[in-house]
Tab-separated table of N, CA and C in Angstrom:
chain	number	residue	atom	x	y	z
A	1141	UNK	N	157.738	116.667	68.906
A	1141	UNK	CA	158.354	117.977	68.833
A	1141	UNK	C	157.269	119.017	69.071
A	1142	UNK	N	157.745	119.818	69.987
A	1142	UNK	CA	157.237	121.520	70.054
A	1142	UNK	C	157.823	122.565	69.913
A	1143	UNK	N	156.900	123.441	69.180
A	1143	UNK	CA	157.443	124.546	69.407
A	1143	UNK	C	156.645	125.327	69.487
A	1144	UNK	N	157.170	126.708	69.088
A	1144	UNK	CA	156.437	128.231	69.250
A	1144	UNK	C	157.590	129.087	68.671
A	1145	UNK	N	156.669	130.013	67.485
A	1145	UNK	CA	157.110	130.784	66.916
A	1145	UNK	C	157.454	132.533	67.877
A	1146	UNK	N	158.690	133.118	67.361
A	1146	UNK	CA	158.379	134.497	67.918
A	1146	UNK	C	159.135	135.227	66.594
A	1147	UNK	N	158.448	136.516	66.873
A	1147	UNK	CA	159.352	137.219	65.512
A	1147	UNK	C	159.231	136.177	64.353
A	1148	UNK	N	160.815	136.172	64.412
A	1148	UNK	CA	161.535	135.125	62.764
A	1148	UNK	C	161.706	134.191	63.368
A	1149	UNK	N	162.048	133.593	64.960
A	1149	UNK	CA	162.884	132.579	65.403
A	1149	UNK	C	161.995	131.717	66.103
A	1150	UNK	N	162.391	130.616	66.498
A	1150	UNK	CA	161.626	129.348	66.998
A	1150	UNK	C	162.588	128.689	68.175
A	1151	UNK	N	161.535	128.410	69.590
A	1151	UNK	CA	162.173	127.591	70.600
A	1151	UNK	C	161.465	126.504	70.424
A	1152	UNK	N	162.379	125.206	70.497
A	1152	UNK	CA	162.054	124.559	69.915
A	1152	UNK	C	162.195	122.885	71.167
A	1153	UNK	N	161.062	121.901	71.528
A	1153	UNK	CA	161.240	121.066	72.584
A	1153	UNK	C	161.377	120.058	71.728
A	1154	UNK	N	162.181	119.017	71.702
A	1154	UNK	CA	162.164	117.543	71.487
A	1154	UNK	C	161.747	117.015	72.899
A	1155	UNK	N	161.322	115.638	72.170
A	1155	UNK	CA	160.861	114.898	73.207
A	1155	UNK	C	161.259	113.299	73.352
A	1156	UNK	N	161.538	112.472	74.245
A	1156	UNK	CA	162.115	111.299	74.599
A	1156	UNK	C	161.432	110.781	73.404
A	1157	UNK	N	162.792	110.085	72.987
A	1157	UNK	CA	162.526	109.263	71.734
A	1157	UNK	C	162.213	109.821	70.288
A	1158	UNK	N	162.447	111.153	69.721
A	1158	UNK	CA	162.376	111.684	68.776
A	1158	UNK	C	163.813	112.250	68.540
A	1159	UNK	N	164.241	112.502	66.885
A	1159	UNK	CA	165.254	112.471	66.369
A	1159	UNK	C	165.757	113.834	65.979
A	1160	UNK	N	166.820	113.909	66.220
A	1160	UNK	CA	167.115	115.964	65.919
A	1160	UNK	C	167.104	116.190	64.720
A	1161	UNK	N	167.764	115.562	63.490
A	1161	UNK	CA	167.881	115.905	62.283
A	1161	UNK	C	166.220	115.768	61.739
A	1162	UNK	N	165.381	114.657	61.859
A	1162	UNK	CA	164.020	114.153	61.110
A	1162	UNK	C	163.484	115.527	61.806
A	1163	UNK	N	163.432	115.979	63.644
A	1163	UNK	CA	162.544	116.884	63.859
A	1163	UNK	C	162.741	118.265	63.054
A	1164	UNK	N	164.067	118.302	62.873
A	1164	UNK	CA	164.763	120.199	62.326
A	1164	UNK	C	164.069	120.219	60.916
A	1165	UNK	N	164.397	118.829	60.117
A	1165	UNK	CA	163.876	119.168	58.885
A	1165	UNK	C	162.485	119.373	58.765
A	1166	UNK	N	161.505	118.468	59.355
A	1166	UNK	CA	160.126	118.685	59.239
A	1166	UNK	C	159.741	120.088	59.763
A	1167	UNK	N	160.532	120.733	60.938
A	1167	UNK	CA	160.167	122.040	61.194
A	1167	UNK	C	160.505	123.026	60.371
A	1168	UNK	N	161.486	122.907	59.156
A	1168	UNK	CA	162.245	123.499	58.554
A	1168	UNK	C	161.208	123.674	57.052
A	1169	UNK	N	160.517	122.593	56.747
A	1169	UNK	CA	159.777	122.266	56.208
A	1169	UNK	C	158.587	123.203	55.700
A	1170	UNK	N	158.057	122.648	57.088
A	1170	UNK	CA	156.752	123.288	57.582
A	1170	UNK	C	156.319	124.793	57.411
A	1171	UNK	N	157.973	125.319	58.187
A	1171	UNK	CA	158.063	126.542	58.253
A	1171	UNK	C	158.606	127.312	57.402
A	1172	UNK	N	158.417	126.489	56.174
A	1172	UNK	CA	159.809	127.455	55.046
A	1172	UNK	C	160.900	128.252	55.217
A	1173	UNK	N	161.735	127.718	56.298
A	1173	UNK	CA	162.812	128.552	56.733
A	1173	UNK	C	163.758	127.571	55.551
A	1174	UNK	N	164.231	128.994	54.975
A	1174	UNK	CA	165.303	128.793	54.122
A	1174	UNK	C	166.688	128.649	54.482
A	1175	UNK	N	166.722	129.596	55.460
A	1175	UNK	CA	168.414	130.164	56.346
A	1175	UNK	C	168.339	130.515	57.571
A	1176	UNK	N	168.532	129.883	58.638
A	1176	UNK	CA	168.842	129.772	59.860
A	1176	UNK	C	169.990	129.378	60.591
A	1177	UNK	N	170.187	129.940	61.734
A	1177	UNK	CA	171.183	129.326	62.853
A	1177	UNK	C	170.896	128.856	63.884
A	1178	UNK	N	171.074	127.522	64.197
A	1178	UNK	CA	170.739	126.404	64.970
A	1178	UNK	C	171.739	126.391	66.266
A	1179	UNK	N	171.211	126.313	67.211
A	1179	UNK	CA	171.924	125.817	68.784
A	1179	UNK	C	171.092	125.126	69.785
A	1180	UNK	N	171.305	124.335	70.485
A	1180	UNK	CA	170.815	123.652	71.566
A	1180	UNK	C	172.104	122.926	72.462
A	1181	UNK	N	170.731	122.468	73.111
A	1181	UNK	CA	171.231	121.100	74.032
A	1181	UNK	C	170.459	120.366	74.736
A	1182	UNK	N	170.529	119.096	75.930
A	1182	UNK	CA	169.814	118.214	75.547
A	1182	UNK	C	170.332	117.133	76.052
A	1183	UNK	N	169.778	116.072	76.232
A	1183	UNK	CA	169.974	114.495	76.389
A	1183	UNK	C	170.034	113.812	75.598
A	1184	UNK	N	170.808	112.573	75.393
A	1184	UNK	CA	170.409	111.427	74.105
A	1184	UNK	C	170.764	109.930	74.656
A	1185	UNK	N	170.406	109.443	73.969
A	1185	UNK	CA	170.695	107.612	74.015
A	1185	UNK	C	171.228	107.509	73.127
A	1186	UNK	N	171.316	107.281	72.031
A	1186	UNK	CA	171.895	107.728	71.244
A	1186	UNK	C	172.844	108.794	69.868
A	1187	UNK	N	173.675	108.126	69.539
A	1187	UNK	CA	174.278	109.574	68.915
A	1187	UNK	C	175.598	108.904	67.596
A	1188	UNK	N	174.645	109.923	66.041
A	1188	UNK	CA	176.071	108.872	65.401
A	1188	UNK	C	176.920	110.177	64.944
A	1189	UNK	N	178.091	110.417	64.557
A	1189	UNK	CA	178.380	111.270	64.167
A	1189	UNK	C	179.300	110.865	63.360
A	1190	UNK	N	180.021	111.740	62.694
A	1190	UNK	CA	181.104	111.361	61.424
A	1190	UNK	C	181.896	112.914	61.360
A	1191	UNK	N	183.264	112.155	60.997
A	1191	UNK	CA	184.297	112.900	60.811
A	1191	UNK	C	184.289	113.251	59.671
A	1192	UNK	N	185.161	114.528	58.540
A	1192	UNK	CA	185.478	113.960	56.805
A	1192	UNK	C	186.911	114.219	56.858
A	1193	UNK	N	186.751	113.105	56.112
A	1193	UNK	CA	188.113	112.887	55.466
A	1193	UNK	C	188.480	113.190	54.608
A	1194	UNK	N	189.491	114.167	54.421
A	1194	UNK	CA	189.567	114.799	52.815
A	1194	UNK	C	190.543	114.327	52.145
A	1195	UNK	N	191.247	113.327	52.345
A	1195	UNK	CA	191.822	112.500	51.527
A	1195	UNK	C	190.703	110.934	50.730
A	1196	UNK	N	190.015	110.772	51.622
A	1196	UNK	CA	188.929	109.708	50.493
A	1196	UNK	C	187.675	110.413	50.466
A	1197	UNK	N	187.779	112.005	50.707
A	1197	UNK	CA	186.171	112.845	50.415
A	1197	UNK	C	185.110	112.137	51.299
A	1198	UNK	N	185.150	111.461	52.118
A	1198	UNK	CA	184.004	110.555	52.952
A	1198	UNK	C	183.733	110.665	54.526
A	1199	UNK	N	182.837	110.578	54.570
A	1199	UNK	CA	182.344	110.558	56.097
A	1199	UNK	C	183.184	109.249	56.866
A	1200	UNK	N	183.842	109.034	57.664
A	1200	UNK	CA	183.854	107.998	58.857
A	1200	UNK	C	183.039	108.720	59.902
A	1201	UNK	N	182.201	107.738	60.158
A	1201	UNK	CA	181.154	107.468	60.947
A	1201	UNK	C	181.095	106.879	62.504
A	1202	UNK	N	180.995	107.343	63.591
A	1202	UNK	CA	180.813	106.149	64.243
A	1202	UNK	C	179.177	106.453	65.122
A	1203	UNK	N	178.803	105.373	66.241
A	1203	UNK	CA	177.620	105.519	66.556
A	1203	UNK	C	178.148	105.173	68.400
A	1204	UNK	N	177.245	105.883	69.343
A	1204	UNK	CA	177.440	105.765	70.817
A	1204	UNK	C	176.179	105.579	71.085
A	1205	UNK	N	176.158	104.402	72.236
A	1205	UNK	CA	174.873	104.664	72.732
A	1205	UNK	C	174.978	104.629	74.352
A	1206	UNK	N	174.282	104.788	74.851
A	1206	UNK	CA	174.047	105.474	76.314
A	1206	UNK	C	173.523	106.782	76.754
A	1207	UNK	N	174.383	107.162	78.013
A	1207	UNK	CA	173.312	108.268	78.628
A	1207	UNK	C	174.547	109.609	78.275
A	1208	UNK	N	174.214	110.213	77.702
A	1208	UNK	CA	174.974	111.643	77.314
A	1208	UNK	C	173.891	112.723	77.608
A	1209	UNK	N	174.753	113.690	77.669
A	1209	UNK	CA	174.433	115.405	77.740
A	1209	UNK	C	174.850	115.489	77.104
A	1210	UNK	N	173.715	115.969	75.543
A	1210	UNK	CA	174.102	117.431	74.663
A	1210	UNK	C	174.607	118.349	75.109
A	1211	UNK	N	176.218	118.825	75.231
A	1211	UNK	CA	176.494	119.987	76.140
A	1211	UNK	C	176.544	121.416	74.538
A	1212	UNK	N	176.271	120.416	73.264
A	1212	UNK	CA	176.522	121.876	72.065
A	1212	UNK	C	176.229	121.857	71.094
A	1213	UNK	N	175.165	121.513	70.751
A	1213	UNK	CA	174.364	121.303	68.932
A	1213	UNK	C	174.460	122.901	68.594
A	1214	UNK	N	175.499	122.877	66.944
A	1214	UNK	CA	175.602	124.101	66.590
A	1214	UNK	C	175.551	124.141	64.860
A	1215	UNK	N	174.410	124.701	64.358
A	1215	UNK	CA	174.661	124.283	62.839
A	1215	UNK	C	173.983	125.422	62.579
A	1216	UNK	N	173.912	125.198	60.824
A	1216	UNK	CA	172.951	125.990	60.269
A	1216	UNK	C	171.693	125.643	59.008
A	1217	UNK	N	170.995	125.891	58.799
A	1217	UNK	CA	170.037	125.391	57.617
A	1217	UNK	C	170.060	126.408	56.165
A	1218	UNK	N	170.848	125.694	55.364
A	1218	UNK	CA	170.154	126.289	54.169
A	1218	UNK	C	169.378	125.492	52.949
A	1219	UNK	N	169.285	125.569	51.946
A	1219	UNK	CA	169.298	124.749	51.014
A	1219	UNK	C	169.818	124.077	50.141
A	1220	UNK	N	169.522	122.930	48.711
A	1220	UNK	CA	170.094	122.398	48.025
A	1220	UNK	C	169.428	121.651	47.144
A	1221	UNK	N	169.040	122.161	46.268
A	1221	UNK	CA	168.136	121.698	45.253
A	1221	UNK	C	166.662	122.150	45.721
A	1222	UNK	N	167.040	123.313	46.532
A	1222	UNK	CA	165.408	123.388	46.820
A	1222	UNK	C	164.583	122.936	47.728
A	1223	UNK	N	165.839	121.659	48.561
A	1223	UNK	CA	165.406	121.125	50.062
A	1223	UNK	C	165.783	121.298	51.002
A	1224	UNK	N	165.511	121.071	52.080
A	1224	UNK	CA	166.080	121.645	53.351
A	1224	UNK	C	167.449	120.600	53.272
A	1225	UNK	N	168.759	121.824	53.839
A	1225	UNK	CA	170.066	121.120	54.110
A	1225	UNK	C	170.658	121.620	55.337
A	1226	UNK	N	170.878	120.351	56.025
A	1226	UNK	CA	171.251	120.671	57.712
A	1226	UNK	C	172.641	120.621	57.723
A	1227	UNK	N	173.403	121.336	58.315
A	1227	UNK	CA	174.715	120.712	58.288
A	1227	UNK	C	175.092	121.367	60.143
A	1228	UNK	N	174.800	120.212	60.836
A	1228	UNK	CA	175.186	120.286	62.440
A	1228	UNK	C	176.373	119.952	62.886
A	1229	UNK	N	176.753	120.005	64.162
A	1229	UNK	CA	177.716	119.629	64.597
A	1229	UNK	C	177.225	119.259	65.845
A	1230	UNK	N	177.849	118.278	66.461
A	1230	UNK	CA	177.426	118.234	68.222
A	1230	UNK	C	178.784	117.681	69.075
A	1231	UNK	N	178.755	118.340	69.845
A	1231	UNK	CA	179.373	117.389	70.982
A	1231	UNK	C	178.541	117.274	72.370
A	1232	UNK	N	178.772	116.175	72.984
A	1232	UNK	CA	178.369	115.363	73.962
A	1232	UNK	C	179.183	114.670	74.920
A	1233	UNK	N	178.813	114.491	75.809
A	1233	UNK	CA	179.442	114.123	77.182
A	1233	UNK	C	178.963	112.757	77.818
A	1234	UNK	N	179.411	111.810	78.183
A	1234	UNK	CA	178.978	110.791	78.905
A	1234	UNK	C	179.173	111.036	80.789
A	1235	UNK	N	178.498	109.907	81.353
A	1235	UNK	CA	178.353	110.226	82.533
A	1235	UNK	C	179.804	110.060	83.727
A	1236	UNK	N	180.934	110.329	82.724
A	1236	UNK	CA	182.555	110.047	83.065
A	1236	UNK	C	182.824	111.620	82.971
A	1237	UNK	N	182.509	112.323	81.869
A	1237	UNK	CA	182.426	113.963	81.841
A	1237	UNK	C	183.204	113.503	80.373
A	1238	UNK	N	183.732	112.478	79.844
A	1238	UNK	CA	184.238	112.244	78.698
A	1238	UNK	C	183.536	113.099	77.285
A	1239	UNK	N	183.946	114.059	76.477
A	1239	UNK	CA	182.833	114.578	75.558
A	1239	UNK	C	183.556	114.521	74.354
A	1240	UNK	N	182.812	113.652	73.432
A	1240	UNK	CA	183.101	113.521	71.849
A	1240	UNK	C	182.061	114.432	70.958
A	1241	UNK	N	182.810	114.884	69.524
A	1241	UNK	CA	181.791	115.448	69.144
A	1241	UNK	C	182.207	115.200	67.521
A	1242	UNK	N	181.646	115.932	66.916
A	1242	UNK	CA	181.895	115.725	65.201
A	1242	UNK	C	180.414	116.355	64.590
A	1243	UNK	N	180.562	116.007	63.166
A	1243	UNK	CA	179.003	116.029	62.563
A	1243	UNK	C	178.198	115.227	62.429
A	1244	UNK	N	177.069	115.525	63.108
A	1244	UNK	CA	175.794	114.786	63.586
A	1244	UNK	C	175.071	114.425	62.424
A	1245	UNK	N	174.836	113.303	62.904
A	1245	UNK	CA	174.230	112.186	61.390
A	1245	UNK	C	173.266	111.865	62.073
A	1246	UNK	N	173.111	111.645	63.621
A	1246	UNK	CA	171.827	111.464	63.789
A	1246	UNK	C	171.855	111.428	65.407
A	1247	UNK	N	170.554	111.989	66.399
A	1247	UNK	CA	170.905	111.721	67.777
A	1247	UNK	C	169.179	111.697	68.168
A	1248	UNK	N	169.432	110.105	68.916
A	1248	UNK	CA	168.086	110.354	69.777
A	1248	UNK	C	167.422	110.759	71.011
A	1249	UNK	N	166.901	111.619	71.078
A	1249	UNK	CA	166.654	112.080	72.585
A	1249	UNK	C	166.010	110.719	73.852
A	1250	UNK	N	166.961	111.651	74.399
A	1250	UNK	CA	166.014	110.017	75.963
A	1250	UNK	C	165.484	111.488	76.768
A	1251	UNK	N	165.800	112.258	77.751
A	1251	UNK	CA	164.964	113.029	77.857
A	1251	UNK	C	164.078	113.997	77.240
A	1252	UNK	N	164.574	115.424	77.080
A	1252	UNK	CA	164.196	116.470	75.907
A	1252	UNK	C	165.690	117.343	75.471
A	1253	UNK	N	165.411	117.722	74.586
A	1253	UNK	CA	166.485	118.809	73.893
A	1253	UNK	C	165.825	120.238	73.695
A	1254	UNK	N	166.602	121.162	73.949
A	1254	UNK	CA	166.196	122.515	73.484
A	1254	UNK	C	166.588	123.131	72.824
A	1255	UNK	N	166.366	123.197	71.610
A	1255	UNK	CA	166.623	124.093	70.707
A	1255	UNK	C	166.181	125.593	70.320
A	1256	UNK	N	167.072	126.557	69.922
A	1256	UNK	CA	167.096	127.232	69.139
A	1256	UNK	C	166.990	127.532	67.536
A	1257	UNK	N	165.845	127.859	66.847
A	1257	UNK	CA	166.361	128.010	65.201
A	1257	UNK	C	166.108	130.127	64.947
A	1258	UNK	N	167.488	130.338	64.912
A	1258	UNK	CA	167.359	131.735	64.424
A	1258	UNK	C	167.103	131.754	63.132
A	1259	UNK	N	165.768	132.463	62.176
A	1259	UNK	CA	165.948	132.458	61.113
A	1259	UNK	C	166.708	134.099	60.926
A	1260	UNK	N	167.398	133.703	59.381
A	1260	UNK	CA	168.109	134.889	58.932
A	1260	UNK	C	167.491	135.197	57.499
A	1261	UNK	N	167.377	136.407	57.463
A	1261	UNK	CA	166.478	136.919	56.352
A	1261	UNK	C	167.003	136.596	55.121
A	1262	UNK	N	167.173	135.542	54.128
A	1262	UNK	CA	167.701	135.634	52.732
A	1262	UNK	C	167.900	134.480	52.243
A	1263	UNK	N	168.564	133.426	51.522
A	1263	UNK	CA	168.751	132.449	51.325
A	1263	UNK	C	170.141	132.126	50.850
A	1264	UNK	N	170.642	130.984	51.249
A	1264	UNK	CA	171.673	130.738	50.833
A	1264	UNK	C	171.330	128.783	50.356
A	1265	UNK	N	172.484	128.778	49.249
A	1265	UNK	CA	172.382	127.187	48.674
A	1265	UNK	C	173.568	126.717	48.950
A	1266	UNK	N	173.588	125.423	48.448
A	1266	UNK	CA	174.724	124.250	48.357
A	1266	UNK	C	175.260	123.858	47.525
A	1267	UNK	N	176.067	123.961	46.886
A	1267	UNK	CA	176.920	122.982	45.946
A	1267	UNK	C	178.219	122.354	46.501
A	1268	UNK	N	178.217	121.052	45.655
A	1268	UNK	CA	179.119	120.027	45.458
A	1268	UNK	C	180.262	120.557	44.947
A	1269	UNK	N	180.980	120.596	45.566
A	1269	UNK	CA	182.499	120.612	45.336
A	1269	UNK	C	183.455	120.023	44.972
A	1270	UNK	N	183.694	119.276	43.851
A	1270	UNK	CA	184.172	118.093	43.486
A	1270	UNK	C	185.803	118.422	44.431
A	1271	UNK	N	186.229	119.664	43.981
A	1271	UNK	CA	187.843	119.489	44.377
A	1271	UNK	C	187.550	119.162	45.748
A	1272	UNK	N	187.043	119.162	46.910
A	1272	UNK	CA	186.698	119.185	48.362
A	1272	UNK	C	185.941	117.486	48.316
A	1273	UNK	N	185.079	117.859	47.816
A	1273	UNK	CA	184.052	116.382	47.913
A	1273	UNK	C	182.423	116.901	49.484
A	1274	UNK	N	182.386	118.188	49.390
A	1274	UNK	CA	181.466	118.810	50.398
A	1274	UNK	C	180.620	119.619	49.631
A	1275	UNK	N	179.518	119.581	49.790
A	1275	UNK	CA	178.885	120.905	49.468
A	1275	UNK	C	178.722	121.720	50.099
A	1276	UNK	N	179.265	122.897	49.521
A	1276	UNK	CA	179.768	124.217	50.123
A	1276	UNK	C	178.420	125.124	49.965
A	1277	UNK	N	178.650	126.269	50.723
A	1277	UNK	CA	177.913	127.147	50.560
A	1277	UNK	C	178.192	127.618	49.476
A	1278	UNK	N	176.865	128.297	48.839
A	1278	UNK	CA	176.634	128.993	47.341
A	1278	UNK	C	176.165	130.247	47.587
A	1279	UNK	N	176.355	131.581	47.407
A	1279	UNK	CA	175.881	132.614	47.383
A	1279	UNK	C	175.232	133.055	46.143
A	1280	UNK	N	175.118	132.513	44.648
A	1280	UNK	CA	174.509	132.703	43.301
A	1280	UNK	C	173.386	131.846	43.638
A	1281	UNK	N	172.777	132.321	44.535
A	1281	UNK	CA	171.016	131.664	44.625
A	1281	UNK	C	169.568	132.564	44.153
């Protein structure tokens, strides 16, 4: 992963064979960004994503592998207990123009990805929602 800072915000390169969620958090990390808005796109070999189900509160999951275009990584970063919490979305396209998408659990780059992280000045948290089974955004941070 590369990047370069400007202002508050970060462009951001993945590189063949590195992971979007492991790279966002370590940059997220690094950079003590508390609250940001995330966009890209990109190549992958792989890609898992998951639906929720709000009748059993749970992720179904599934995993693709092959040659896709990131045509829309769109999330945001806040926190949750004080750690970085990603909550993305992606959809992707195979080389049919076929494009599935959901929330991204995990995607590996085969070429590069480009990202965007806008930071936003303030912080926001997470809590567990038992009636939902999600942790929601918290504004009492």
């Amino acid at each position: 992963m590369e990047y370069r800072k400007f202002n508050e915000n970060y462009v951001v390169r993945l590189n063949k064979g590195e992971e979007v969620i492991t790279c966002l958090k370590e940059l997220c990390e690094k950079e003590d960004i508390k609250l940001a808005e995330i966009t890209g796109l990109g190549a992958s070999e792989l890609v898992e994503i998951g639906v929720f189900n709000v009748k059993t509160k749970e992720y179904n999951t599934k995993t693709f592998e092959g040659m896709f275009e990131i045509t829309s990584l769109v999330g945001n970063v806040t926190r949750k207990d004080k750690d970085v919490y990603l909550h993305i979305h992606i959809n992707f396209g195979d080389e049919d123009g076929i494009v599935k998408g959901g929330h991204l659990v995990q995607a590996r780059i085969s070429a590069t990805s480009e990202i965007i992280v806008r930071k936003i000045d303030g912080e926001v948290g997470r809590k567990l929602s038992n009636e939902i089974g999600l942790n929601l955004l918290e504004f009492n941070v």
